C-alpha positions as a Markdown table, in Angstrom:
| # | Residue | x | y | z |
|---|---|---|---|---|
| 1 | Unk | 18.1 | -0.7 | -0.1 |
| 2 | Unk | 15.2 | -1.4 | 2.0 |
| 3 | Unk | 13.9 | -5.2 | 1.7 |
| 4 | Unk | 10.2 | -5.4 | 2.1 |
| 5 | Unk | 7.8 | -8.0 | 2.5 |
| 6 | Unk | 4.3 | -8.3 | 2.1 |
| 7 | Unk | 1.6 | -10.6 | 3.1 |
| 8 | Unk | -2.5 | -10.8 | 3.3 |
| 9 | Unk | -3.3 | -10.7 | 0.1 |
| 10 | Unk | -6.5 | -13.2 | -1.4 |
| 11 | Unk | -9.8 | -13.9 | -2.9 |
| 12 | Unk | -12.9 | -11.8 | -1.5 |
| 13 | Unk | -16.6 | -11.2 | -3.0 |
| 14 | Unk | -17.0 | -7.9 | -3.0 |
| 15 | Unk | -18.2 | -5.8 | -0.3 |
| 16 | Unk | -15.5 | -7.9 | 1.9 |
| 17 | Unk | -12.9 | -7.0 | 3.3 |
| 18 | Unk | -8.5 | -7.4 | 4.1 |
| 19 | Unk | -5.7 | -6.8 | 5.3 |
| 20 | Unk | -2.4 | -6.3 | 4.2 |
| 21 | Unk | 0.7 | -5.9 | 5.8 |
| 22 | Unk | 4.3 | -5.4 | 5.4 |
| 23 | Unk | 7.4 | -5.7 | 7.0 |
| 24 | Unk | 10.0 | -3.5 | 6.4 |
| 25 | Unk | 14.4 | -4.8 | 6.8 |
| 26 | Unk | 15.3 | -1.2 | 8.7 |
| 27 | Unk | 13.5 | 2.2 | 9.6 |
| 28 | Unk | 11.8 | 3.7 | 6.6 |
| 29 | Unk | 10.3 | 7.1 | 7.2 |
| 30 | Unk | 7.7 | 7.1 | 4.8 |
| 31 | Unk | 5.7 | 3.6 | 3.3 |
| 32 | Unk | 3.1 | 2.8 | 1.4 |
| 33 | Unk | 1.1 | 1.0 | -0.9 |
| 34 | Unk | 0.6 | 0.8 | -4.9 |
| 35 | Unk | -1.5 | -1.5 | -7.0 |
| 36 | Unk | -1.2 | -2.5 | -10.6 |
| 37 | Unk | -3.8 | -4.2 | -12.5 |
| 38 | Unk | -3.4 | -6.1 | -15.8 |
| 39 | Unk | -2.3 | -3.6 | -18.5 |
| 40 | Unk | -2.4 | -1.2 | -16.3 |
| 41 | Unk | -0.1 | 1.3 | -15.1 |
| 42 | Unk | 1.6 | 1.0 | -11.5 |
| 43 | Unk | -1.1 | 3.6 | -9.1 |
| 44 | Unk | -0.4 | 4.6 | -5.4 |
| 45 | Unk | -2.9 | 3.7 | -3.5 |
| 46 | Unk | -1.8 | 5.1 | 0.0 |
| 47 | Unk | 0.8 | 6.7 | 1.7 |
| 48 | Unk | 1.7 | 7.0 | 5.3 |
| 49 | Unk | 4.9 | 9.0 | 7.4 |
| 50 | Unk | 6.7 | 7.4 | 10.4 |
| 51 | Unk | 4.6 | 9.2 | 13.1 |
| 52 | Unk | 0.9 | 9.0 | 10.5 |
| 53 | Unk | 0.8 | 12.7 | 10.9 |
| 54 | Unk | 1.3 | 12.8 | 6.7 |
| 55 | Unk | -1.1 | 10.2 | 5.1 |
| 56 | Unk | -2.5 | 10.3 | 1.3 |
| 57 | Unk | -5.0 | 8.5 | -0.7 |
| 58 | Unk | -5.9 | 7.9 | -4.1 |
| 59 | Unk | -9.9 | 9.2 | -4.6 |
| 60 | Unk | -10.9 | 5.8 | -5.6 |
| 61 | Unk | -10.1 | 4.1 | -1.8 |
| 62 | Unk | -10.8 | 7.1 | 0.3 |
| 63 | Unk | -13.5 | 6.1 | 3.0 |
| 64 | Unk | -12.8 | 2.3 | 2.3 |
| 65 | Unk | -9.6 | 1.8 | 3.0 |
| 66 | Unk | -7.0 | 3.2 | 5.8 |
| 67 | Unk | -3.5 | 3.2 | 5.9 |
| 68 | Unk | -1.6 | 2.6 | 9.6 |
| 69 | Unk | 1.9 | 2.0 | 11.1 |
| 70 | Unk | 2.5 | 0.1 | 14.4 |
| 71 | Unk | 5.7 | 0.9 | 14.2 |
| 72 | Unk | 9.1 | 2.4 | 11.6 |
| 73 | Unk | 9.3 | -0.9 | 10.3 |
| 74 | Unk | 6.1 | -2.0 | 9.3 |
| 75 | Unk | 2.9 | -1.0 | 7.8 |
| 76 | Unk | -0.6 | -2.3 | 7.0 |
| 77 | Unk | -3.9 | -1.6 | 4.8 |
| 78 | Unk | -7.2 | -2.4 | 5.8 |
| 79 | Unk | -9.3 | -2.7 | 3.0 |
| 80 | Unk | -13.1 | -2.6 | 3.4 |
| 81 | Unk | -15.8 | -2.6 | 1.0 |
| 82 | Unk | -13.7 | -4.2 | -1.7 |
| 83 | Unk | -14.6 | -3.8 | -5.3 |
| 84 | Unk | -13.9 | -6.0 | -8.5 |
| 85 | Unk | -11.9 | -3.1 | -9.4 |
| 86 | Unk | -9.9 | -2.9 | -6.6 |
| 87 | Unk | -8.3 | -7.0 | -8.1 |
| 88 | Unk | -4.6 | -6.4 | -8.8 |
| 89 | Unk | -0.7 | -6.7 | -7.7 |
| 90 | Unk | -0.3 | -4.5 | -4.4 |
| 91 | Unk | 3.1 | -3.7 | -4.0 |
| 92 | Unk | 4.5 | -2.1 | -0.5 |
| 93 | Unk | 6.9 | 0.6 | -0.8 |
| 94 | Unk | 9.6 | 2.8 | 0.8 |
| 95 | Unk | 10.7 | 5.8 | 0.6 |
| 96 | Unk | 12.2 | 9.1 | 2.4 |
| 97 | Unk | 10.7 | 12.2 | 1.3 |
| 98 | Unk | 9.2 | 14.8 | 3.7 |
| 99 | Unk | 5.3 | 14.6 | 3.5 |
| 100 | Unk | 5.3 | 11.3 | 2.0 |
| 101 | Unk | 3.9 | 12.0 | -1.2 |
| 102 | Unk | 1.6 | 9.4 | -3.0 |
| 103 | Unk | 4.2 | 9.5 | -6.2 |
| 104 | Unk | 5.9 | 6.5 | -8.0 |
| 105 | Unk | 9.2 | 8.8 | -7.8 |
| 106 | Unk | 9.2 | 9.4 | -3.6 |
| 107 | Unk | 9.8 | 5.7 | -3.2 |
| 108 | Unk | 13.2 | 3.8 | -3.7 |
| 109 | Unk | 12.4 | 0.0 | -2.3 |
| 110 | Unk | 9.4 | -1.8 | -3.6 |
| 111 | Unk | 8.2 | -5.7 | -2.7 |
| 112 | Unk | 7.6 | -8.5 | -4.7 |
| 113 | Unk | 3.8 | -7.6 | -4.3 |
| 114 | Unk | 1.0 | -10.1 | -2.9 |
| 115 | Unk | -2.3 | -10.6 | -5.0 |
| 116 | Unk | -5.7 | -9.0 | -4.4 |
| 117 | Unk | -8.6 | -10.5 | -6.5 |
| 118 | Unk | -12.8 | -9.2 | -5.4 |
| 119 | Unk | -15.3 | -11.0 | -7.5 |
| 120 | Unk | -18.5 | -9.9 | -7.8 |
């Protein structure tokens, strides 16, 4: 299994922005993000594939936030124009599947998660 490790998270007023990143053990050819607020079910958030010719987004980031690889072992999120509902758990993940698809199920290795909290 793939060990990943994420960093970047914080504490932003809205309208701010970061960036996350994560660091992947061995070549993963798709990665991406998810988020899970309190009570709240687990939601991707964005997807990328090794070369960024496949990338997915949920309809509540598009425009804000963008999804990018530097290379098959890591994997960042620059988020922009942060909202109080964008404050939860964001958890990297890998996975294998052609197309990368933004699905709980495509993704095998998930990390601990780093904290994003926007206040208004």
């Amino acid at each position: 299994q793939v060990r990943l490790e994420e960093s970047g998270g914080g504490s932003v007023q809205a309208g701010g922005s970061l960036r996350l990143s994560c660091a992947a053990s061995e070549y993963s050819a798709c990665m991406g993000w998810f988020r899970q607020a309190p009570g709240k079910e687990r939601e991707g958030v964005a997807s990328i594939g090794l070369s960024g010719d496949y990338s997915s987004y949920a309809d509540s980031v598009k425009g804000r936030f963008t999804i990018s690889r530097d290379n098959v072992k890591t994997v960042a999120l620059q988020m922009n124009s942060l909202k109080p509902e964008d404050t939860a758990m964001y958890y990297c993940a890998a996975g294998t599947l052609f197309g990368c698809p933004l699905v709980l199920g495509a993704f095998r290795s998930w990390g601990q998660g780093t904290q994003v909290t926007v206040s208004s």
